[in-house]
mmCIF file of C-alpha atoms in Angstrom:
data_model
loop_
_atom_site.group_PDB
_atom_site.id
_atom_site.type_symbol
_atom_site.label_atom_id
_atom_site.label_comp_id
_atom_site.label_asym_id
_atom_site.label_seq_id
_atom_site.Cartn_x
_atom_site.Cartn_y
_atom_site.Cartn_z
ATOM 1 C CA UNK A 285 90.850 173.652 75.552
ATOM 2 C CA UNK A 286 94.413 173.823 76.181
ATOM 3 C CA UNK A 287 94.039 172.607 79.824
ATOM 4 C CA UNK A 288 91.915 169.673 78.770
ATOM 5 C CA UNK A 289 94.369 168.568 76.131
ATOM 6 C CA UNK A 290 97.190 168.905 78.778
ATOM 7 C CA UNK A 291 95.128 166.724 81.220
ATOM 8 C CA UNK A 292 94.562 164.049 78.560
ATOM 9 C CA UNK A 293 98.223 164.251 77.631
ATOM 10 C CA UNK A 294 99.323 163.717 81.165
ATOM 11 C CA UNK A 295 96.759 160.717 81.620
ATOM 12 C CA UNK A 296 98.054 159.111 78.459
ATOM 13 C CA UNK A 297 101.793 159.598 79.510
ATOM 14 C CA UNK A 298 100.975 158.217 83.215
ATOM 15 C CA UNK A 299 99.085 155.312 81.747
ATOM 16 C CA UNK A 300 101.850 154.327 79.351
ATOM 17 C CA UNK A 301 104.498 154.683 82.023
ATOM 18 C CA UNK A 302 102.449 152.839 84.681
ATOM 19 C CA UNK A 303 101.421 150.054 82.190
ATOM 20 C CA UNK A 304 104.981 149.704 80.768
ATOM 21 C CA UNK A 305 106.567 149.733 84.184
ATOM 22 C CA UNK A 306 104.386 146.811 85.401
ATOM 23 C CA UNK A 307 104.758 144.973 82.158
ATOM 24 C CA UNK A 308 108.685 145.340 82.432
ATOM 25 C CA UNK A 309 108.517 144.171 85.963
ATOM 26 C CA UNK A 310 106.640 141.058 84.970
ATOM 27 C CA UNK A 311 108.976 140.348 82.121
ATOM 28 C CA UNK A 312 111.820 140.703 84.524
ATOM 29 C CA UNK A 313 110.607 137.831 86.489
ATOM 30 C CA UNK A 314 111.564 135.577 83.630
ATOM 31 C CA UNK A 315 113.926 137.474 81.454
ATOM 32 C CA UNK A 316 116.733 137.378 80.688
ATOM 33 C CA UNK A 317 117.386 133.740 81.230
ATOM 34 C CA UNK A 318 121.224 134.252 81.368
ATOM 35 C CA UNK A 319 123.299 136.940 83.153
ATOM 36 C CA UNK A 320 124.410 139.755 81.006
ATOM 37 C CA UNK A 321 127.966 141.146 81.356
ATOM 38 C CA UNK A 322 129.177 144.627 80.441
ATOM 39 C CA UNK A 323 132.839 145.263 80.939
ATOM 40 C CA UNK A 324 133.223 142.055 82.654
ATOM 41 C CA UNK A 325 130.568 143.083 85.397
ATOM 42 C CA UNK A 326 127.339 141.413 85.745
ATOM 43 C CA UNK A 327 124.424 143.756 84.930
ATOM 44 C CA UNK A 328 121.869 144.245 87.728
ATOM 45 C CA UNK A 329 118.633 142.150 87.685
ATOM 46 C CA UNK A 330 120.278 139.539 85.389
ATOM 47 C CA UNK A 331 119.276 136.902 85.171
ATOM 48 C CA UNK A 332 115.660 137.310 85.858
ATOM 49 C CA UNK A 333 114.258 136.504 89.400
ATOM 50 C CA UNK A 334 112.901 133.069 88.551
ATOM 51 C CA UNK A 335 115.843 131.932 86.605
ATOM 52 C CA UNK A 336 118.074 133.169 89.351
ATOM 53 C CA UNK A 337 116.149 131.487 92.199
ATOM 54 C CA UNK A 338 115.146 128.318 90.333
ATOM 55 C CA UNK A 339 116.956 126.082 92.736
ATOM 56 C CA UNK A 340 115.375 127.851 95.736
ATOM 57 C CA UNK A 341 111.992 127.779 94.030
ATOM 58 C CA UNK A 342 112.413 124.040 93.343
ATOM 59 C CA UNK A 343 113.337 123.318 96.952
ATOM 60 C CA UNK A 344 110.601 125.376 98.308
ATOM 61 C CA UNK A 345 107.989 123.544 96.115
ATOM 62 C CA UNK A 346 109.230 120.261 97.207
ATOM 63 C CA UNK A 347 108.721 121.196 100.915
ATOM 64 C CA UNK A 348 105.355 122.511 100.113
ATOM 65 C CA UNK A 349 104.221 119.345 98.458
ATOM 66 C CA UNK A 350 105.411 117.133 101.243
ATOM 67 C CA UNK A 351 104.400 119.363 104.144
ATOM 68 C CA UNK A 352 101.120 120.912 102.943
ATOM 69 C CA UNK A 353 99.798 119.077 99.947
ATOM 70 C CA UNK A 354 100.621 115.427 99.801
ATOM 71 C CA UNK A 355 100.869 114.630 103.513
ATOM 72 C CA UNK A 356 100.868 111.226 105.170
ATOM 73 C CA UNK A 357 97.483 111.902 106.772
ATOM 74 C CA UNK A 358 95.815 113.052 103.489
ATOM 75 C CA UNK A 359 97.472 110.115 101.613
ATOM 76 C CA UNK A 360 96.236 107.630 104.357
ATOM 77 C CA UNK A 361 92.625 109.272 104.303
ATOM 78 C CA UNK A 362 92.501 108.802 100.527
ATOM 79 C CA UNK A 363 93.516 105.057 100.732
ATOM 80 C CA UNK A 364 90.815 104.628 103.362
ATOM 81 C CA UNK A 365 88.078 106.336 101.468
ATOM 82 C CA UNK A 366 85.393 103.784 100.754
ATOM 83 C CA UNK A 367 84.395 105.385 97.249
ATOM 84 C CA UNK A 368 88.103 105.355 95.979
ATOM 85 C CA UNK A 369 88.459 101.725 97.180
ATOM 86 C CA UNK A 370 85.322 100.673 95.365
ATOM 87 C CA UNK A 371 86.438 102.563 92.269
ATOM 88 C CA UNK A 372 89.703 100.761 92.445
ATOM 89 C CA UNK A 373 88.149 97.319 92.901
ATOM 90 C CA UNK A 374 85.734 98.009 89.934
ATOM 91 C CA UNK A 375 88.726 98.933 87.746
ATOM 92 C CA UNK A 376 90.660 95.972 88.689
ATOM 93 C CA UNK A 377 87.571 93.708 88.146
ATOM 94 C CA UNK A 378 87.154 95.020 84.590
ATOM 95 C CA UNK A 379 90.821 94.544 83.786
ATOM 96 C CA UNK A 380 90.859 90.996 85.246
ATOM 97 C CA UNK A 381 87.680 90.016 83.415
ATOM 98 C CA UNK A 382 89.042 91.175 80.107
ATOM 99 C CA UNK A 383 92.439 89.477 80.827
ATOM 100 C CA UNK A 384 90.766 86.129 81.698
ATOM 101 C CA UNK A 385 88.406 86.268 78.736
ATOM 102 C CA UNK A 386 91.332 86.891 76.251
ATOM 103 C CA UNK A 387 92.662 84.356 73.840
ATOM 104 C CA UNK A 388 96.141 84.913 75.088
ATOM 105 C CA UNK A 389 98.073 81.838 76.434
ATOM 106 C CA UNK A 390 100.446 81.646 79.416
ATOM 107 C CA UNK A 391 103.287 80.703 77.012
ATOM 108 C CA UNK A 392 102.751 83.786 74.992
ATOM 109 C CA UNK A 393 102.463 86.039 77.957
ATOM 110 C CA UNK A 394 105.615 84.639 79.512
ATOM 111 C CA UNK A 395 107.455 85.145 76.175
ATOM 112 C CA UNK A 396 106.184 88.695 75.717
ATOM 113 C CA UNK A 397 106.349 90.065 79.148
ATOM 114 C CA UNK A 398 109.155 88.018 80.702
ATOM 115 C CA UNK A 399 111.068 87.012 77.639
ATOM 116 C CA UNK A 400 110.728 83.248 78.511
ATOM 117 C CA UNK A 401 110.680 81.360 75.138
ATOM 118 C CA UNK A 402 110.372 77.840 76.299
ATOM 119 C CA UNK A 403 107.719 78.187 79.068
ATOM 120 C CA UNK A 404 107.232 74.331 79.899
ATOM 121 C CA UNK A 405 111.061 73.826 80.013
ATOM 122 C CA UNK A 406 111.609 76.878 82.205
ATOM 123 C CA UNK A 407 108.653 75.888 84.464
ATOM 124 C CA UNK A 408 110.008 72.263 85.033
ATOM 125 C CA UNK A 409 113.623 73.680 85.573
ATOM 126 C CA UNK A 410 112.022 76.207 88.060
ATOM 127 C CA UNK A 411 110.095 73.474 89.820
ATOM 128 C CA UNK A 412 113.277 71.513 90.162
ATOM 129 C CA UNK A 413 115.184 74.425 91.528
ATOM 130 C CA UNK A 414 112.604 75.181 94.020
ATOM 131 C CA UNK A 415 112.249 71.447 95.139
ATOM 132 C CA UNK A 416 115.985 71.305 95.511
ATOM 133 C CA UNK A 417 116.144 74.486 97.612
ATOM 134 C CA UNK A 418 113.312 73.157 99.865
ATOM 135 C CA UNK A 419 114.911 69.806 100.222
ATOM 136 C CA UNK A 420 118.350 71.211 101.065
ATOM 137 C CA UNK A 421 116.562 73.554 103.735
ATOM 138 C CA UNK A 422 114.818 70.431 105.140
ATOM 139 C CA UNK A 423 118.020 68.495 105.397
ATOM 140 C CA UNK A 424 119.889 71.348 106.979
ATOM 141 C CA UNK A 425 116.955 72.011 109.353
ATOM 142 C CA UNK A 426 116.323 68.311 110.590
ATOM 143 C CA UNK A 427 119.729 66.617 110.067
ATOM 144 C CA UNK A 428 121.080 67.272 113.452
ATOM 145 C CA UNK A 429 117.758 66.332 115.149
ATOM 146 C CA UNK A 430 116.583 62.778 116.148
ATOM 147 C CA UNK A 431 113.976 60.903 114.143
ATOM 148 C CA UNK A 432 111.620 60.844 117.211
ATOM 149 C CA UNK A 433 111.764 64.654 117.318
ATOM 150 C CA UNK A 434 110.920 65.134 113.685
ATOM 151 C CA UNK A 435 108.167 62.505 113.223
ATOM 152 C CA UNK A 436 104.795 63.756 114.297
ATOM 153 C CA UNK A 437 103.367 62.022 117.344
ATOM 154 C CA UNK A 438 100.398 60.679 115.194
ATOM 155 C CA UNK A 439 102.863 59.021 112.782
ATOM 156 C CA UNK A 440 104.997 57.488 115.729
ATOM 157 C CA UNK A 441 101.959 56.300 117.308
ATOM 158 C CA UNK A 442 100.832 54.609 114.080
ATOM 159 C CA UNK A 443 104.041 53.052 113.373
ATOM 160 C CA UNK A 444 104.374 51.624 116.865
ATOM 161 C CA UNK A 445 100.836 50.253 116.627
ATOM 162 C CA UNK A 446 101.763 48.520 113.479
ATOM 163 C CA UNK A 447 104.681 46.543 115.034
ATOM 164 C CA UNK A 448 102.403 43.631 116.150
ATOM 165 C CA UNK A 449 101.062 43.300 112.615
ATOM 166 C CA UNK A 450 104.366 43.435 111.105
ATOM 167 C CA UNK A 451 105.680 40.777 113.358
ATOM 168 C CA UNK A 452 102.826 38.522 112.469
ATOM 169 C CA UNK A 453 103.385 39.130 108.849
ATOM 170 C CA UNK A 454 107.105 38.211 109.147
ATOM 171 C CA UNK A 455 106.155 34.945 111.044
ATOM 172 C CA UNK A 456 103.477 34.044 108.494
ATOM 173 C CA UNK A 457 105.879 34.549 105.516
ATOM 174 C CA UNK A 458 108.676 32.688 107.312
ATOM 175 C CA UNK A 459 106.465 29.699 108.248
ATOM 176 C CA UNK A 460 105.284 29.460 104.672
ATOM 177 C CA UNK A 461 108.725 29.507 103.363
ATOM 178 C CA UNK A 462 110.000 26.952 105.783
ATOM 179 C CA UNK A 463 106.999 24.704 104.907
ATOM 180 C CA UNK A 464 107.682 25.036 101.194
ATOM 181 C CA UNK A 465 109.885 22.584 99.359
ATOM 182 C CA UNK A 466 112.247 25.394 98.447
ATOM 183 C CA UNK A 467 112.450 26.314 102.160
ATOM 184 C CA UNK A 468 113.188 22.723 103.132
ATOM 185 C CA UNK A 469 115.903 22.384 100.485
ATOM 186 C CA UNK A 470 117.463 25.695 101.577
ATOM 187 C CA UNK A 471 117.413 24.597 105.273
ATOM 188 C CA UNK A 472 119.100 21.357 104.210
ATOM 189 C CA UNK A 473 121.868 23.234 102.431
ATOM 190 C CA UNK A 474 122.399 25.294 105.668
ATOM 191 C CA UNK A 475 122.522 22.372 107.881
ATOM 192 C CA UNK A 476 124.972 20.677 105.434
ATOM 193 C CA UNK A 477 127.093 23.869 105.414
ATOM 194 C CA UNK A 478 126.906 24.133 109.139
ATOM 195 C CA UNK A 479 128.134 20.526 109.696
ATOM 196 C CA UNK A 480 130.998 20.947 107.339
ATOM 197 C CA UNK A 481 132.261 24.023 109.118
ATOM 198 C CA UNK A 482 132.297 21.802 112.420
ATOM 199 C CA UNK A 483 134.921 19.562 111.017
ATOM 200 C CA UNK A 484 135.252 16.070 112.482
ATOM 201 C CA UNK A 485 132.244 16.550 114.684
ATOM 202 C CA UNK A 486 130.226 17.583 111.922
ATOM 203 C CA UNK A 487 131.064 14.591 109.655
ATOM 204 C CA UNK A 488 130.369 12.157 112.659
ATOM 205 C CA UNK A 489 126.902 13.580 113.069
ATOM 206 C CA UNK A 490 126.288 13.621 109.389
ATOM 207 C CA UNK A 491 127.449 10.026 108.980
ATOM 208 C CA UNK A 492 125.439 8.894 112.108
ATOM 209 C CA UNK A 493 122.080 10.569 111.172
ATOM 210 C CA UNK A 494 122.225 11.510 107.493
ATOM 211 C CA UNK A 495 121.476 15.066 106.121
ATOM 212 C CA UNK A 496 117.992 14.188 104.948
ATOM 213 C CA UNK A 497 116.959 12.727 108.399
ATOM 214 C CA UNK A 498 118.401 15.809 110.243
ATOM 215 C CA UNK A 499 116.262 18.116 108.024
ATOM 216 C CA UNK A 500 113.221 16.088 108.409
ATOM 217 C CA UNK A 501 113.763 16.358 112.252
ATOM 218 C CA UNK A 502 114.656 20.119 112.202
ATOM 219 C CA UNK A 503 111.937 21.421 109.982
ATOM 220 C CA UNK A 504 108.943 20.410 112.032
ATOM 221 C CA UNK A 505 110.547 21.924 115.072
ATOM 222 C CA UNK A 506 111.140 25.159 113.364
ATOM 223 C CA UNK A 507 107.522 25.112 111.986
ATOM 224 C CA UNK A 508 106.355 24.249 115.559
ATOM 225 C CA UNK A 509 108.409 27.195 116.949
ATOM 226 C CA UNK A 510 107.083 29.643 114.376
ATOM 227 C CA UNK A 511 103.492 28.597 115.246
ATOM 228 C CA UNK A 512 104.130 29.291 118.939
ATOM 229 C CA UNK A 513 103.017 32.648 120.428
ATOM 230 C CA UNK A 514 106.426 33.218 121.807
ATOM 231 C CA UNK A 515 107.875 33.338 118.314
ATOM 232 C CA UNK A 516 105.583 36.237 117.399
ATOM 233 C CA UNK A 517 106.348 37.925 120.788
ATOM 234 C CA UNK A 518 110.243 37.480 120.061
ATOM 235 C CA UNK A 519 109.964 39.168 116.643
ATOM 236 C CA UNK A 520 107.826 41.918 118.020
ATOM 237 C CA UNK A 521 110.381 42.528 120.780
ATOM 238 C CA UNK A 522 113.210 42.580 118.240
ATOM 239 C CA UNK A 523 111.262 45.081 116.108
ATOM 240 C CA UNK A 524 110.469 47.360 119.137
ATOM 241 C CA UNK A 525 114.115 47.356 120.348
ATOM 242 C CA UNK A 526 115.410 48.283 116.843
ATOM 243 C CA UNK A 527 112.613 50.797 116.482
ATOM 244 C CA UNK A 528 113.642 52.508 119.733
ATOM 245 C CA UNK A 529 117.362 52.495 118.639
ATOM 246 C CA UNK A 530 116.293 54.116 115.246
ATOM 247 C CA UNK A 531 114.091 56.695 116.899
ATOM 248 C CA UNK A 532 117.099 57.962 119.036
ATOM 249 C CA UNK A 533 119.329 58.341 116.216
ATOM 250 C CA UNK A 534 119.802 61.504 114.146
ATOM 251 C CA UNK A 535 118.200 62.092 110.825
ATOM 252 C CA UNK A 536 121.414 62.462 109.180
ATOM 253 C CA UNK A 537 121.935 58.609 109.331
ATOM 254 C CA UNK A 538 119.013 58.341 106.708
ATOM 255 C CA UNK A 539 120.841 60.736 104.243
ATOM 256 C CA UNK A 540 123.038 57.979 102.514
ATOM 257 C CA UNK A 541 119.909 56.011 101.614
ATOM 258 C CA UNK A 542 118.170 59.080 100.038
ATOM 259 C CA UNK A 543 118.998 59.746 96.456
ATOM 260 C CA UNK A 544 118.310 63.544 96.225
ATOM 261 C CA UNK A 545 118.112 63.785 92.418
ATOM 262 C CA UNK A 546 115.755 60.788 92.252
ATOM 263 C CA UNK A 547 113.348 62.269 94.987
ATOM 264 C CA UNK A 548 113.254 65.706 93.206
ATOM 265 C CA UNK A 549 112.586 63.958 89.833
ATOM 266 C CA UNK A 550 109.781 61.763 91.387
ATOM 267 C CA UNK A 551 108.218 64.972 93.079
ATOM 268 C CA UNK A 552 108.437 66.906 89.848
ATOM 269 C CA UNK A 553 106.846 64.180 87.913
ATOM 270 C CA UNK A 554 103.959 64.103 90.481
ATOM 271 C CA UNK A 555 103.510 67.825 90.456
ATOM 272 C CA UNK A 556 103.356 67.896 86.457
ATOM 273 C CA UNK A 557 100.865 65.082 86.553
ATOM 274 C CA UNK A 558 98.628 66.491 89.289
ATOM 275 C CA UNK A 559 98.922 70.328 88.747
ATOM 276 C CA UNK A 560 96.904 71.323 85.635
ATOM 277 C CA UNK A 561 98.935 74.414 85.181
ATOM 278 C CA UNK A 562 101.302 72.517 82.799
ATOM 279 C CA UNK A 563 98.311 71.709 80.498
ATOM 280 C CA UNK A 564 97.185 75.347 80.503
ATOM 281 C CA UNK A 565 100.344 76.663 79.007
ATOM 282 C CA UNK A 566 99.455 76.617 75.354
ATOM 283 C CA UNK A 567 95.558 76.846 76.022
ATOM 284 C CA UNK A 568 93.824 80.210 75.643
ATOM 285 C CA UNK A 569 92.964 81.857 78.975
ATOM 286 C CA UNK A 570 89.329 81.874 77.996
ATOM 287 C CA UNK A 571 89.244 77.972 77.698
ATOM 288 C CA UNK A 572 89.944 77.272 81.191
ATOM 289 C CA UNK A 573 89.656 80.384 83.399
ATOM 290 C CA UNK A 574 85.808 80.470 83.297
ATOM 291 C CA UNK A 575 85.905 77.842 86.227
ATOM 292 C CA UNK A 576 87.593 80.406 88.322
ATOM 293 C CA UNK A 577 86.459 83.565 86.870
ATOM 294 C CA UNK A 578 83.593 84.296 89.295
ATOM 295 C CA UNK A 579 85.792 83.391 92.321
ATOM 296 C CA UNK A 580 88.544 85.769 91.214
ATOM 297 C CA UNK A 581 86.214 88.558 90.067
ATOM 298 C CA UNK A 582 83.869 88.678 92.970
ATOM 299 C CA UNK A 583 85.864 87.404 95.801
ATOM 300 C CA UNK A 584 89.538 87.432 95.502
ATOM 301 C CA UNK A 585 89.896 90.855 93.854
ATOM 302 C CA UNK A 586 87.630 92.670 96.411
ATOM 303 C CA UNK A 587 89.474 90.868 99.342
ATOM 304 C CA UNK A 588 92.864 91.797 97.745
ATOM 305 C CA UNK A 589 91.884 95.352 97.129
ATOM 306 C CA UNK A 590 90.772 95.922 100.747
ATOM 307 C CA UNK A 591 93.819 94.285 102.124
ATOM 308 C CA UNK A 592 96.138 96.243 99.758
ATOM 309 C CA UNK A 593 94.609 99.465 100.855
ATOM 310 C CA UNK A 594 94.838 98.672 104.466
ATOM 311 C CA UNK A 595 98.407 97.725 104.247
ATOM 312 C CA UNK A 596 99.164 100.798 102.171
ATOM 313 C CA UNK A 597 97.310 103.019 104.485
ATOM 314 C CA UNK A 598 99.241 101.633 107.574
ATOM 315 C CA UNK A 599 102.509 102.103 105.754
ATOM 316 C CA UNK A 600 101.547 105.459 103.925
ATOM 317 C CA UNK A 601 103.969 107.619 106.098
ATOM 318 C CA UNK A 602 107.007 105.262 105.502
ATOM 319 C CA UNK A 603 105.963 104.990 101.909
ATOM 320 C CA UNK A 604 106.011 108.634 101.345
ATOM 321 C CA UNK A 605 109.397 108.881 103.087
ATOM 322 C CA UNK A 606 110.742 106.061 100.700
ATOM 323 C CA UNK A 607 109.367 107.835 97.627
ATOM 324 C CA UNK A 608 111.490 111.079 98.476
ATOM 325 C CA UNK A 609 108.818 113.234 97.080
ATOM 326 C CA UNK A 610 110.528 116.427 98.146
ATOM 327 C CA UNK A 611 113.718 115.404 96.240
ATOM 328 C CA UNK A 612 111.524 114.191 93.302
ATOM 329 C CA UNK A 613 109.602 117.624 92.948
ATOM 330 C CA UNK A 614 112.991 119.460 93.186
ATOM 331 C CA UNK A 615 114.605 117.435 90.642
ATOM 332 C CA UNK A 616 111.519 117.764 88.273
ATOM 333 C CA UNK A 617 111.401 121.606 88.706
ATOM 334 C CA UNK A 618 115.148 121.799 88.089
ATOM 335 C CA UNK A 619 114.920 119.641 85.093
ATOM 336 C CA UNK A 620 112.494 122.194 83.406
ATOM 337 C CA UNK A 621 114.023 124.523 80.760
ATOM 338 C CA UNK A 622 113.540 128.180 81.701
ATOM 339 C CA UNK A 623 111.286 128.619 78.697
ATOM 340 C CA UNK A 624 109.034 125.669 80.042
ATOM 341 C CA UNK A 625 109.106 127.098 83.463
ATOM 342 C CA UNK A 626 108.029 130.505 82.055
ATOM 343 C CA UNK A 627 105.198 129.022 80.192
ATOM 344 C CA UNK A 628 104.097 126.930 83.088
ATOM 345 C CA UNK A 629 103.876 129.916 85.265
ATOM 346 C CA UNK A 630 102.139 132.062 82.540
ATOM 347 C CA UNK A 631 99.617 129.452 81.758
ATOM 348 C CA UNK A 632 98.520 129.426 85.335
ATOM 349 C CA UNK A 633 98.615 133.389 85.979
ATOM 350 C CA UNK A 634 98.476 134.993 82.475
ATOM 351 C CA UNK A 635 95.134 136.518 83.075
ATOM 352 C CA UNK A 636 96.118 137.900 86.623
ATOM 353 C CA UNK A 637 99.322 139.364 85.071
ATOM 354 C CA UNK A 638 97.504 141.117 82.307
ATOM 355 C CA UNK A 639 95.316 142.588 84.999
ATOM 356 C CA UNK A 640 98.438 143.793 86.905
ATOM 357 C CA UNK A 641 99.630 145.437 83.734
ATOM 358 C CA UNK A 642 96.215 146.997 83.070
ATOM 359 C CA UNK A 643 96.176 148.163 86.864
ATOM 360 C CA UNK A 644 99.559 149.861 86.443
ATOM 361 C CA UNK A 645 98.234 151.672 83.339
ATOM 362 C CA UNK A 646 95.140 152.765 85.310
ATOM 363 C CA UNK A 647 97.134 153.883 88.376
ATOM 364 C CA UNK A 648 99.527 155.771 85.962
ATOM 365 C CA UNK A 649 96.518 157.519 84.257
ATOM 366 C CA UNK A 650 95.016 158.487 87.559
ATOM 367 C CA UNK A 651 98.417 159.923 88.725
ATOM 368 C CA UNK A 652 98.655 161.707 85.434
ATOM 369 C CA UNK A 653 95.281 163.161 85.855
ATOM 370 C CA UNK A 654 96.150 164.344 89.347
ATOM 371 C CA UNK A 655 99.311 165.847 88.168
ATOM 372 C CA UNK A 656 97.428 167.742 85.221
ATOM 373 C CA UNK A 657 94.988 169.145 87.809
ATOM 374 C CA UNK A 658 97.883 170.276 89.896
ATOM 375 C CA UNK A 659 99.720 171.832 86.956
ATOM 376 C CA UNK A 660 96.729 173.823 85.804
ATOM 377 C CA UNK A 661 95.506 175.132 89.162
ATOM 378 C CA UNK A 662 99.062 175.695 90.701
#
């Protein structure tokens, strides 16, 4: 009986020592959190292993995530996965449908999300700003180029083809004016002024013929000339010569004749009149988006989804580099308090650590049993 009690006693002692040793070793992974000093000397094994090596652990975890867990190849493969893309598209369609069928207005959305309180005024101001920038860019781009270089060939051809019609129009209007009483009176005034400027010679002609008789003679001749084909050809030739001169000049010669503010104002008014977005500012989305809902949900979103995934997949490696995942993981781990870090590790491996403690107790008990046998028989 004495021998049995001794063996049991040795087993218990061995189990306690083995279990406590493993339990203490596990605790020393995390505790103490801070170094302990005695006589100004740091005690060994303080702080615990994980607190002491937290920086190295964080760095190694960052490398592990980047090199083995979240790799560019794995990220790209996920982005190109048909099931994932379809799930993403369905999610986006549900969100878009809910948004388009809501009672929210563009003005309220801009006020809440972008802090724009006067949406219409802001939109008009933004339109003017964009138009001004575009106009300045066009002026800078084309000012040093000739008009012939800027005008499209179709426009140039159409303008040149219109010259005969313009010449005929000028001749017709001029003939109608000369034939009218107003034209005849104006012609008489011009003849009178002309003769006055000629001094004595003009007075002699005026006295000899009389102003009225001279007008009566000149007017029919002018009308006769205007009815002649050569008059139209002459006007057409003049127009063509002036057109050729104008084409060879730089666009900057036209700038003094362009009122930038007026052009912008007219373009803005046209956009406000033609683009319905201004009328939609205060209207609920559900009242006008139903016309576009089907196209947005079933056409635009799927195309954008596939396009976005293709672009992200192609740029996946660069994207991961830009995200600095290794540094992000390291900073996140270093930001954990030691208590959080301990709890995180224990939540993952608590069962296994308990089994290690029990294993230590079992091994200690076996060693105690062997020692007891040796003591009894030796």
